[in-house]
XYZ file of C-alpha atoms in Angstrom:
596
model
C 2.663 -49.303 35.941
C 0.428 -46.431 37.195
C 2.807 -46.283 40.896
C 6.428 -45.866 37.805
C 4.050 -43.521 35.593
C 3.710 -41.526 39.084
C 7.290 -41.553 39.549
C 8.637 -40.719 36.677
C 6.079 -38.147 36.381
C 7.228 -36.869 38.914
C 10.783 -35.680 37.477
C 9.124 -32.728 35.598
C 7.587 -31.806 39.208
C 10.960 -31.468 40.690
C 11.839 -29.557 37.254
C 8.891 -27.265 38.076
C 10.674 -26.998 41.946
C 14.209 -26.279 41.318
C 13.090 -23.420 38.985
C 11.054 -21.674 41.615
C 13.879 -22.199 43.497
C 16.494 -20.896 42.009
C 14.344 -18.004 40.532
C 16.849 -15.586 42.270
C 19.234 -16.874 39.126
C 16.640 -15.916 36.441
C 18.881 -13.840 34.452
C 21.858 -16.153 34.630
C 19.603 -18.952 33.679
C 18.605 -17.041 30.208
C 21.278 -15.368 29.781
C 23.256 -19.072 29.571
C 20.228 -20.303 27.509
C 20.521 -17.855 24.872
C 23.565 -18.263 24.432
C 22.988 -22.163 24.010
C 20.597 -21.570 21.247
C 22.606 -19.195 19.263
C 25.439 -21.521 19.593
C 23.176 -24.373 18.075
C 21.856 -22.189 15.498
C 25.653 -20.839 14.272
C 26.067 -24.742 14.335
C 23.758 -26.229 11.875
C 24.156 -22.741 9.367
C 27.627 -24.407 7.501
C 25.385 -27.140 6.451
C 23.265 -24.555 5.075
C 26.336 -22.696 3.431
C 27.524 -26.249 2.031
C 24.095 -26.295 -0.021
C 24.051 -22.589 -1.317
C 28.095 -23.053 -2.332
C 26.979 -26.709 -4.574
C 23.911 -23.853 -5.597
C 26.667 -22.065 -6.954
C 28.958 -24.033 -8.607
C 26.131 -25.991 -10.251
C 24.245 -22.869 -11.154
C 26.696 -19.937 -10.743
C 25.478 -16.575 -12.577
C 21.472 -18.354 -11.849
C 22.095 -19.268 -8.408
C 20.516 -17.523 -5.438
C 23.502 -15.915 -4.232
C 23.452 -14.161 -7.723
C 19.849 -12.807 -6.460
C 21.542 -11.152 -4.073
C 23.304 -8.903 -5.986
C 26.614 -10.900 -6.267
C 27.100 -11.586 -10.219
C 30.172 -13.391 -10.305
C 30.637 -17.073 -9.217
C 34.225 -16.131 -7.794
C 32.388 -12.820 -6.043
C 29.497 -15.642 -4.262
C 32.472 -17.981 -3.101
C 33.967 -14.860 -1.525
C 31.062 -13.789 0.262
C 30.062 -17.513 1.349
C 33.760 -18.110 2.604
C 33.424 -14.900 4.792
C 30.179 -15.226 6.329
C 31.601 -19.297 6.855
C 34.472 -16.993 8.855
C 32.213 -15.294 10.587
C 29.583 -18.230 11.509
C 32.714 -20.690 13.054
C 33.588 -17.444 15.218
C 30.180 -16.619 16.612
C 29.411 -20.766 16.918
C 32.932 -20.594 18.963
C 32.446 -17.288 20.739
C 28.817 -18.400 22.320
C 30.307 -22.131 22.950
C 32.607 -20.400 25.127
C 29.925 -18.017 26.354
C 27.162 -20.807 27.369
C 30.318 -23.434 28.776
C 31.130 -20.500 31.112
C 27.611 -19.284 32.355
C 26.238 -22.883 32.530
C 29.292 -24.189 34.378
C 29.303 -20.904 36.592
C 25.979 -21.058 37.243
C 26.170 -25.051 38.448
C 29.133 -23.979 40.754
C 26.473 -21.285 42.498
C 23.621 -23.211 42.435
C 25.181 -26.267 43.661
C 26.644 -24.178 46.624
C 23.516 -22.498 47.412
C 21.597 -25.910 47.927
C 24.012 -27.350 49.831
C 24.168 -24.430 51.884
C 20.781 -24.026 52.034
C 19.609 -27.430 53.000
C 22.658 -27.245 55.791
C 20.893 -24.032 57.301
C 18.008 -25.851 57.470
C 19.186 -28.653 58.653
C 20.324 -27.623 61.712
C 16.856 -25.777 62.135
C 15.228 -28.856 62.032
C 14.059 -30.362 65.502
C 15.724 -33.459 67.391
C 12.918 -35.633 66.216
C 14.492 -35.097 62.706
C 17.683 -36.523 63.074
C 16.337 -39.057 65.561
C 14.393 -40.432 62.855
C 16.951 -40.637 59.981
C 20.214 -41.913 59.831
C 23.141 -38.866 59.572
C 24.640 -40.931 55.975
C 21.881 -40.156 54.246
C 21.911 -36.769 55.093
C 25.437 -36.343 54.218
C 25.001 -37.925 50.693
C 21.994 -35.510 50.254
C 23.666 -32.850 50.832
C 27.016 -33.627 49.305
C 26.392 -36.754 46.541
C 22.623 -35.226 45.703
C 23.964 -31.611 45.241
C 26.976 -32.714 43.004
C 24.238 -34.972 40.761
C 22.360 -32.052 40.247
C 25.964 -30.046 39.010
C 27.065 -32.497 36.979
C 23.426 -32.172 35.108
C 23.509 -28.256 34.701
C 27.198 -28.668 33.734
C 25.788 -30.403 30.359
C 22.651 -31.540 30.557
C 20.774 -28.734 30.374
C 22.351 -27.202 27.262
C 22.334 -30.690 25.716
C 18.546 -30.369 26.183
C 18.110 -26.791 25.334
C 20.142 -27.287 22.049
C 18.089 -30.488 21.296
C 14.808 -28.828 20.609
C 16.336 -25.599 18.745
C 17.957 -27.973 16.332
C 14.130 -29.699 15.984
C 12.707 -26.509 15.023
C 15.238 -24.661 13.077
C 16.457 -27.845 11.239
C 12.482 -28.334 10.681
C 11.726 -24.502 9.686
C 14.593 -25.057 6.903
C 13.441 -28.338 5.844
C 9.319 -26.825 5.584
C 10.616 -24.182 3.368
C 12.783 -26.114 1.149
C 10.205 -28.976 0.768
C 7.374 -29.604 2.619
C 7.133 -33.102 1.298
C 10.627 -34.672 2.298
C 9.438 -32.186 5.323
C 7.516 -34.964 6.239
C 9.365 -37.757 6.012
C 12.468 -36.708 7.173
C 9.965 -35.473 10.656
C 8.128 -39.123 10.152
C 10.738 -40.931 12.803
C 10.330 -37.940 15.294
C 7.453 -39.062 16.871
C 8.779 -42.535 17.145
C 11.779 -40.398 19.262
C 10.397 -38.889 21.557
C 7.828 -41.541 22.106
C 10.914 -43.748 22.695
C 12.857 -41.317 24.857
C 9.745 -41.190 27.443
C 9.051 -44.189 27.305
C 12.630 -45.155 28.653
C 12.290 -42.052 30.949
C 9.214 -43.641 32.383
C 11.524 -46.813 32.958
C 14.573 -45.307 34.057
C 12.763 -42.476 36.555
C 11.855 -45.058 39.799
C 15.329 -46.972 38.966
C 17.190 -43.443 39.817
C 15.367 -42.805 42.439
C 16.401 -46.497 43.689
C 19.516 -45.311 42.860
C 19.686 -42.495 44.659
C 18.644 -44.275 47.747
C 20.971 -47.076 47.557
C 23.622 -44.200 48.030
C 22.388 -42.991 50.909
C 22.305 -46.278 52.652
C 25.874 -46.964 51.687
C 26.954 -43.739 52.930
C 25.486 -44.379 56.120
C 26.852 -48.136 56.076
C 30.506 -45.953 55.401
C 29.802 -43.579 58.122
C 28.349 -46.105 61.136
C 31.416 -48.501 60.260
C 34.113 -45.474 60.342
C 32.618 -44.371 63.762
C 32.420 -47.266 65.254
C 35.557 -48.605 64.271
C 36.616 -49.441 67.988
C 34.010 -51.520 68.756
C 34.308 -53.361 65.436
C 37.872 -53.726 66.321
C 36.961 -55.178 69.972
C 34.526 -57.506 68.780
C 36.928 -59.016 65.898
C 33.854 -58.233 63.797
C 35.945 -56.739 60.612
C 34.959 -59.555 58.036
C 31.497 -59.836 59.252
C 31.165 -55.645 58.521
C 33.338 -55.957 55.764
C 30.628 -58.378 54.618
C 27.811 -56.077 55.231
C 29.318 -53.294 53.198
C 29.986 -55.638 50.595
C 26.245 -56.024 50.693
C 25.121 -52.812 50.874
C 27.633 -51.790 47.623
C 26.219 -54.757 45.649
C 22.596 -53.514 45.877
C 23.905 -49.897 44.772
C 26.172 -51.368 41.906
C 22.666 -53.924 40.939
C 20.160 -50.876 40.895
C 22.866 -49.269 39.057
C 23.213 -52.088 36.538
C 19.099 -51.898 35.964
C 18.725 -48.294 35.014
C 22.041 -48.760 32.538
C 20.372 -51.438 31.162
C 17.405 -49.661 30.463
C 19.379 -46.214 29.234
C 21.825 -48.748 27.221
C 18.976 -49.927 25.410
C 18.079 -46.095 24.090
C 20.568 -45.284 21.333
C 20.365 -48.667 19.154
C 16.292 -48.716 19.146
C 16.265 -44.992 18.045
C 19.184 -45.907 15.529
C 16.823 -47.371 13.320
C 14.170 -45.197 12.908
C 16.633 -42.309 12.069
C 18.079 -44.693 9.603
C 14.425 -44.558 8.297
C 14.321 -40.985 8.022
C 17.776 -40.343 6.552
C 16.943 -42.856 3.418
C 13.691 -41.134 3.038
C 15.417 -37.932 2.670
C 18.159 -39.029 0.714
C 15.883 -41.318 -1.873
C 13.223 -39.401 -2.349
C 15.083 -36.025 -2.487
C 17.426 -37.493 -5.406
C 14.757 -38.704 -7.613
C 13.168 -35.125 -7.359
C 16.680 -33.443 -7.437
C 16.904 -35.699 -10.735
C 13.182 -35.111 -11.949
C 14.394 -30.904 -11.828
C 11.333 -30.287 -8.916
C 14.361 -29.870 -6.835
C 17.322 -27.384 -6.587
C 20.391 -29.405 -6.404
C 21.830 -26.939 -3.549
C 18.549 -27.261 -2.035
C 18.828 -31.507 -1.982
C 22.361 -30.999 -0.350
C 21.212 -28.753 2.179
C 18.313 -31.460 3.190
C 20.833 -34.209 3.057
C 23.426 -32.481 5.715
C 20.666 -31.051 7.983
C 18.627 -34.795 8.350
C 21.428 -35.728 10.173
C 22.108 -32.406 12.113
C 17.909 -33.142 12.627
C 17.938 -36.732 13.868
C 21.469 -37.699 14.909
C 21.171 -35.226 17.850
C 18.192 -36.787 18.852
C 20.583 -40.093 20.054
C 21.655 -37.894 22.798
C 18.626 -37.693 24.270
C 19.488 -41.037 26.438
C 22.497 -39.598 27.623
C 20.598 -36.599 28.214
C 17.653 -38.373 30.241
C 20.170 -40.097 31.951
C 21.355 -36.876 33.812
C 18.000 -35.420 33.875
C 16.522 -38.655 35.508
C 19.535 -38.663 37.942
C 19.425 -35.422 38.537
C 15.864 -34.860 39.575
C 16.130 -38.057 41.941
C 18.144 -35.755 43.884
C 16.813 -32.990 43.683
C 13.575 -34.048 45.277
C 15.609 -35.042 47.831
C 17.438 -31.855 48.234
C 14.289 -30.007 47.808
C 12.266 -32.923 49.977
C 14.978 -32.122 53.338
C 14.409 -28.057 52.708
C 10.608 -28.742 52.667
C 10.546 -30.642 56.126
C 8.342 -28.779 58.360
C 10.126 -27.128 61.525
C 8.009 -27.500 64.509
C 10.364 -25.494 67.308
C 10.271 -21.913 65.892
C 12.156 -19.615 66.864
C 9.707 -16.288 66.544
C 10.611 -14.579 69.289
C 12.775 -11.995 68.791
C 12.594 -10.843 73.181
C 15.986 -11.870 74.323
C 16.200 -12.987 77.980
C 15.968 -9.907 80.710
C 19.813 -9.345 81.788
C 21.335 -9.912 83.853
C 19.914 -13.606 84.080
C 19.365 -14.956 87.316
C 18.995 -18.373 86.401
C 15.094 -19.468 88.206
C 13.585 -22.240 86.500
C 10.481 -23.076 86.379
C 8.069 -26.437 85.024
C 4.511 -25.674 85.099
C 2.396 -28.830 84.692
C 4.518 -29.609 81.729
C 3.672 -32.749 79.655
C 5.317 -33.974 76.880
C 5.196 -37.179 74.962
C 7.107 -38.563 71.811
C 5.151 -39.468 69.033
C 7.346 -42.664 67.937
C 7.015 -44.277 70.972
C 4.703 -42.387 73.252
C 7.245 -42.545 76.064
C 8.192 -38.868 77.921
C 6.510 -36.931 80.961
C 3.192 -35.883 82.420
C 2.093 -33.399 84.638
C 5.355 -32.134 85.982
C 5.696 -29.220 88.036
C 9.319 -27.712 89.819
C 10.615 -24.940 90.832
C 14.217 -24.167 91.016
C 14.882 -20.968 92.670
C 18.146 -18.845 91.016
C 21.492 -20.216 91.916
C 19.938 -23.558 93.712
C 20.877 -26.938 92.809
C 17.980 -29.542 91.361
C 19.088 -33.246 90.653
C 16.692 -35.343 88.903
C 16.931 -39.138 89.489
C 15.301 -42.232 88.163
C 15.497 -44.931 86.017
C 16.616 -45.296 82.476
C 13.507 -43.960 80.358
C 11.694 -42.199 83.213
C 11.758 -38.974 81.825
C 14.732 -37.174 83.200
C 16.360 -36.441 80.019
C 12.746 -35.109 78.252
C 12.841 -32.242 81.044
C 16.539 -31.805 79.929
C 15.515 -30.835 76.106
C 12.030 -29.368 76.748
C 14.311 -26.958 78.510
C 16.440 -26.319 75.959
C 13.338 -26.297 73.286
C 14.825 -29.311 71.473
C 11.249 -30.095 71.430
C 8.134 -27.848 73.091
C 5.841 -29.559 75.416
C 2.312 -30.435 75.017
C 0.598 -29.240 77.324
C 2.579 -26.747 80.375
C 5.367 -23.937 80.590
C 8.504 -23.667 81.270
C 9.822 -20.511 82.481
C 13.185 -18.847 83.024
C 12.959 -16.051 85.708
C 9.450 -16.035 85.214
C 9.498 -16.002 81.503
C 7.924 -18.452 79.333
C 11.036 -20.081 76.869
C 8.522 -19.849 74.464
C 8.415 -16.017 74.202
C 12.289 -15.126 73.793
C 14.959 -16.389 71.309
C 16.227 -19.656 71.075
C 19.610 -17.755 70.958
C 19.166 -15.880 74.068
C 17.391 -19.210 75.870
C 20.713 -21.354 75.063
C 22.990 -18.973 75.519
C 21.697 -19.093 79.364
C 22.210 -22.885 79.782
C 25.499 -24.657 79.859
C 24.652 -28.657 78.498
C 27.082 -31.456 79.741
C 26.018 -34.651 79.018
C 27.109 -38.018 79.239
C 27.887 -38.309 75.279
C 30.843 -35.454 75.251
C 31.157 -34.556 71.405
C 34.715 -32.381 70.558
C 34.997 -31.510 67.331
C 38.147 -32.252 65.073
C 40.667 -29.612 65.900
C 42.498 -28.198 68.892
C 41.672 -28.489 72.917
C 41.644 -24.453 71.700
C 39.455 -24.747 69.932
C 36.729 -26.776 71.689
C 37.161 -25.026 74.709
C 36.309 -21.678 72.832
C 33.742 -23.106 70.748
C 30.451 -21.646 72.928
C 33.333 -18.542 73.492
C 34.587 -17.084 70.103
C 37.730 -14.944 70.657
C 37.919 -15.707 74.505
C 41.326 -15.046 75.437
C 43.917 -17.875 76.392
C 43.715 -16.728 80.199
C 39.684 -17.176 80.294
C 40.517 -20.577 78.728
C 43.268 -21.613 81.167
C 40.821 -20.196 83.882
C 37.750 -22.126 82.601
C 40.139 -25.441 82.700
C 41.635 -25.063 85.753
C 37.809 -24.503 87.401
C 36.942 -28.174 85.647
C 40.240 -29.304 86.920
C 41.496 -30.401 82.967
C 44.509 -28.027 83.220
C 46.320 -30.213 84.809
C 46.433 -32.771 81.955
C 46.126 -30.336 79.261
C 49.235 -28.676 80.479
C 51.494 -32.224 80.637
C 50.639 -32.552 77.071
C 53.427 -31.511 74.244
C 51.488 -29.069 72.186
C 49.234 -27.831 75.443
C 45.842 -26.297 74.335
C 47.323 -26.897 70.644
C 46.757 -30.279 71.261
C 44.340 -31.690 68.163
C 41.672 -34.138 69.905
C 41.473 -35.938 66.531
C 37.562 -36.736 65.245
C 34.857 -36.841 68.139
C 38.042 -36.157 70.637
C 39.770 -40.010 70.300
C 42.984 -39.190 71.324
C 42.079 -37.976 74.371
C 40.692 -40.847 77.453
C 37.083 -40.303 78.820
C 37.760 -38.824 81.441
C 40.079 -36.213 79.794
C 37.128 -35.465 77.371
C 34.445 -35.353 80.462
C 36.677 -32.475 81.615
C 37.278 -30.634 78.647
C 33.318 -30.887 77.669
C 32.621 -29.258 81.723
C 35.570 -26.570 80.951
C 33.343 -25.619 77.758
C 30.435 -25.237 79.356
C 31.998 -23.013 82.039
C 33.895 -21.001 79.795
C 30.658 -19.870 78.436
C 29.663 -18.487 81.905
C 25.963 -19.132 81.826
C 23.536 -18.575 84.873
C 21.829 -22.346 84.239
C 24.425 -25.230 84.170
C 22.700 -28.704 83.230
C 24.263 -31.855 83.895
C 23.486 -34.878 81.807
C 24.364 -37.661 83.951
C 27.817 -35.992 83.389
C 29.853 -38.224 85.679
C 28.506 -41.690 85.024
C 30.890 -43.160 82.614
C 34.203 -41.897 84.306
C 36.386 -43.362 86.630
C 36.710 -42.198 90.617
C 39.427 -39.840 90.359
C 37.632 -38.171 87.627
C 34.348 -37.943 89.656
C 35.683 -37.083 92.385
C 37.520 -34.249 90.210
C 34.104 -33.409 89.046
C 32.749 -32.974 92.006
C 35.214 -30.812 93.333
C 34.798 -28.140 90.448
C 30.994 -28.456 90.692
C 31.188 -27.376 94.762
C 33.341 -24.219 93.426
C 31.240 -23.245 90.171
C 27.640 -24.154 91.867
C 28.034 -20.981 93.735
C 25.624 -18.048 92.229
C 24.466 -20.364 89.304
C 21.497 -22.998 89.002
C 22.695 -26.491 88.278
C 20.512 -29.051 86.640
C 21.937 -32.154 87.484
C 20.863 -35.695 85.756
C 22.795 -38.787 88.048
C 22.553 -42.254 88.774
C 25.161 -42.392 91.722
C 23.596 -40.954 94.636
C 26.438 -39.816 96.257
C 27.006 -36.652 93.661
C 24.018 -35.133 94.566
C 23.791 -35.418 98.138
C 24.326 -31.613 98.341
C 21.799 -30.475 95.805
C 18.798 -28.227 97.065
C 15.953 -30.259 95.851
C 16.257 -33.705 94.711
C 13.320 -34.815 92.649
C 12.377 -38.378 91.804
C 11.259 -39.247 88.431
C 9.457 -42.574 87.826
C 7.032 -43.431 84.561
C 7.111 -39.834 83.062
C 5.953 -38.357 87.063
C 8.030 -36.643 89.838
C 7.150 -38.898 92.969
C 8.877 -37.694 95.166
C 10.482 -34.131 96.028
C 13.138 -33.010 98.733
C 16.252 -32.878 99.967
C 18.651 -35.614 100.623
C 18.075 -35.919 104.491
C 14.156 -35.116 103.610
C 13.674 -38.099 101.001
C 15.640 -40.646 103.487
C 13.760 -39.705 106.581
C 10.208 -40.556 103.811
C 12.076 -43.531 103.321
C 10.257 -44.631 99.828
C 11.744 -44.877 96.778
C 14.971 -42.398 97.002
C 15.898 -44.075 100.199
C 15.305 -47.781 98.745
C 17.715 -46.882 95.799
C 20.252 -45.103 98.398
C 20.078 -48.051 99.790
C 20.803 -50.403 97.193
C 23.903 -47.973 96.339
C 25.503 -47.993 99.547
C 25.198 -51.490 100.826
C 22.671 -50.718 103.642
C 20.614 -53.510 104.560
């Protein structure tokens, strides 16, 4: 009970969150509120007009519009059927009014967040998205966000418009008669005791809710991606089966909080029954004893409903509010997550760059597993070549994104003609390093377009140029629509190979003085390698290459060739150099070439 009361709690706290953030919108945010309670106070005033009308007819030259100055019966009708002109027009005016600013102001909200968290998103570090899956991300920032519109589409005026009618309806009722005052107030605790009581219930079963989404987005998104190797493995029913799952639990958690929200409205029923017949008993009997203006017992009958009857949509009203602050922790949860990699630097990288790398004693581990480097020290003079071998999980790959400041290292610098990464931009540091790796991601769109996409606005001979260097012209040309070829999502129309290529032609079109190869060649065929290989003996000229590779044979030209076993470099040399030590390089050249 204590770990719901926490949770539910725990709605007002994200409340308390979304309006410091969106303080930027304060005026919008009273301006639309204002106009929600003036709305809801033209609203409940017929009711009032009803009573001072039966006033009238009942009492005509001794009724209270005759105080005003207005002797006639026929002259009081007149007035009261005016200012009823005049009340429907403002009531309409200001629905209009709040509709427009409340809807407006979901529309910019909504985008902001969503923007927002994106920013920050892709500020985050590596760790970050290696940790969570990219579904629930997505349904933060896109099923989350909408939640939290459809609430301040309705919701919030719903609420707002709630409590004026309790305290003008209960001002009226105070000065009329204090006593049916009372009584007709009598259920209201009962109300609200009810209506957070049922928030209390409902708050964790949203925030299941909420998470149940996620996970089916993600089931959506793995399945969709993967689609191939479902297809391959004749695995369709068995996935079909898991998503089947995966909807049931969101449709079940679902089920619980609309039981719980279902139960509001007929519970609450009764104990505004109780306060209606209180009002409309006793107010008779003292309408008929004379203690009470006959006008003045109409005008209590009509407003005990305009009093309690609103109070019924409080469960609808929770029900958006509960849903809507489930996600909005989460959207305010992802723009709270700490980023570790800052980029405070504003010292861009001395031009021109000449491309020297340097790893000082660096030492890096991940905190998940505890698996990454130690102690590591190279030094790649400008426009040589490094290769970095070793076995799955010896580190290679760490050194890759410690460069790159995907993540910063422990203990050690790294330096880029003799400046520590640390101390310029992260735009100026990756805009001097060319990735390829072994996982080529092309966006949906044109070849065009993914050629250009480290290049804005590079010109269609720069392109061609860039292609021809990573010897993809050749196919790119035989196709029908050329460089307005679309690659289709993640580049499936196109073959490995064909992507490997285009992914190399990206990275050269971008010209940078460091070029790092992830192991760039070891799911593609021969020709392709060989291909490879070709364009990196042309574009290795005047540039440092990074180069991450399994088969030996690509890197038998690099400058330094450094062997990486258990998070260590154990051995360091050329090709010739490492053979002629004839340890661990020349076992594993061995192994690859069939030497004995």
């Amino acid at each position: 009970m204590t770990q719901h009361f926490t949770k539910a709690t725990s709605s007002f706290a994200a409340l308390g969150r979304l309006l410091r953030y969106a303080r930027g919108y304060r005026r919008q945010i009273i301006a639309a509120t204002a106009c929600s309670i003036i709305n809801k106070l033209f609203d409940i005033a017929p009711e009032i007009l009803i009573g001072i009308a039966i006033d009238v007819v009942v009492n005509k030259e001794e009724s209270f519009v005759a105080g005003l100055g207005f002797e006639t019966a026929q002259e009081q009708i007149t007035i009261l059927a005016v200012l009823t002109f005049f009340i429907w027009a403002g009531e309409s005016l200001f629905e209009y009014l709040f509709q427009v600013l409340w809807r407006n102001l979901a529309q910019r909200l909504q985008s902001d967040l969503r923007q927002d968290a994106y920013e920050h998103a892709q500020r985050l570090d590596m760790s970050f998205f290696e940790a969570r899956s990219s579904g629930q991300l997505v349904a933060t920032m896109n099923d989350d966000v909408n939640q939290l519109e459809r609430f301040l589409d309705g919701g919030a005026n719903a609420m707002i418009q709630v409590l004026v009618t309790v305290v003008a309806v209960g001002a009226v009722f105070f000065v009329l008669s204090p006593l049916i005052a009372l009584l007709a107030f009598t259920p209201i605790p009962l109300i609200v005791w009810g209506a957070f009581y049922f928030q209390r219930k409902a708050g964790p079963l949203y925030a299941d809710v909420r998470e149940k989404v996620g996970d089916l987005s993600s089931r959506l998104a793995n399945n969709l991606g993967g689609i191939a190797t479902i297809k391959s493995f004749t695995a369709e029913q068995r996935e079909a089966e898991r998503l089947k799952a995966s909807s049931e639990a969101y449709v079940e958690a679902n089920r619980q909080a609309i039981r719980i929200s279902s139960a509001f409205i007929p519970v609450i029923r009764m104990a505004i029954l109780a306060g209606f017949l209180a009002t409309f008993t006793v107010g008779g009997m003292m309408a008929l004893e004379g203690t009470l203006n006959v006008g003045a017992y109409g005008v209590l009958v009509f407003l005990t409903q305009r009093l309690l009857w609103p109070l019924t949509g409080l469960a609808e009203v929770i029900d958006l509010f509960e849903r809507a602050m489930a996600s909005t922790r989460r959207i305010l949860d992802l723009l709270a997550e700490p980023v570790h990699v800052r980029d405070e630097a504003d010292t861009p990288l001395p031009e021109p760059v000449r491309g020297s790398v340097k790893f000082n004693n660096v030492s890096f581990h991940y905190p998940s597993s505890g698996a990454g480097i130690t102690g590591i020290s190279l030094d790649v003079p400008a426009g040589n070549t490094l290769a970095l071998v070793g076995a799955t999980g010896s580190g290679k790959s760490t050194l890759i994104k410690l460069l790159l400041r995907f993540y910063d290292p422990t203990e050690g610098t790294i330096q880029i003609d003799d400046k520590p990464i640390q101390s310029v931009s992260l735009k100026s540091l990756r805009n001097a390093i060319g990735l390829v790796s072994q996982d080529v991601y092309l966006f949906e769109g044109t070849i065009r377009d993914n050629l250009a996409y480290g290049r804005p606005g590079a010109s269609d001979e720069d392109i061609i140029d860039a292609a021809r260097t990573a010897e993809a012209w050749s196919f790119i040309e035989a196709l029908p629509n050329g460089l307005d070829t679309e690659v289709g999502e993640r580049g499936v129309r196109l073959s490995g190979g064909q992507r490997q290529r285009l992914s190399l032609a990206r990275a050269l079109l971008k010209n940078p003085p460091i070029l790092v190869l992830d192991e760039a060649t070891s799911a593609v065929d021969n020709e392709t390698e060989a291909a490879i290989q070709r364009s990196l003996k042309r574009i290795g000229h005047n540039r440092t290459v990074i180069m991450i590779a399994h088969r030996l044979s690509t890197i038998v030209d690099a400058d330094t060739i450094a062997v990486v076993e258990n998070g260590k470099v154990v051995e360091k040399g050329s090709h010739q150099t490492l053979l002629d030590k004839n340890g661990a390089y020349a076992a594993q050249w061995r192994g690859q070439t069939g030497q004995a």
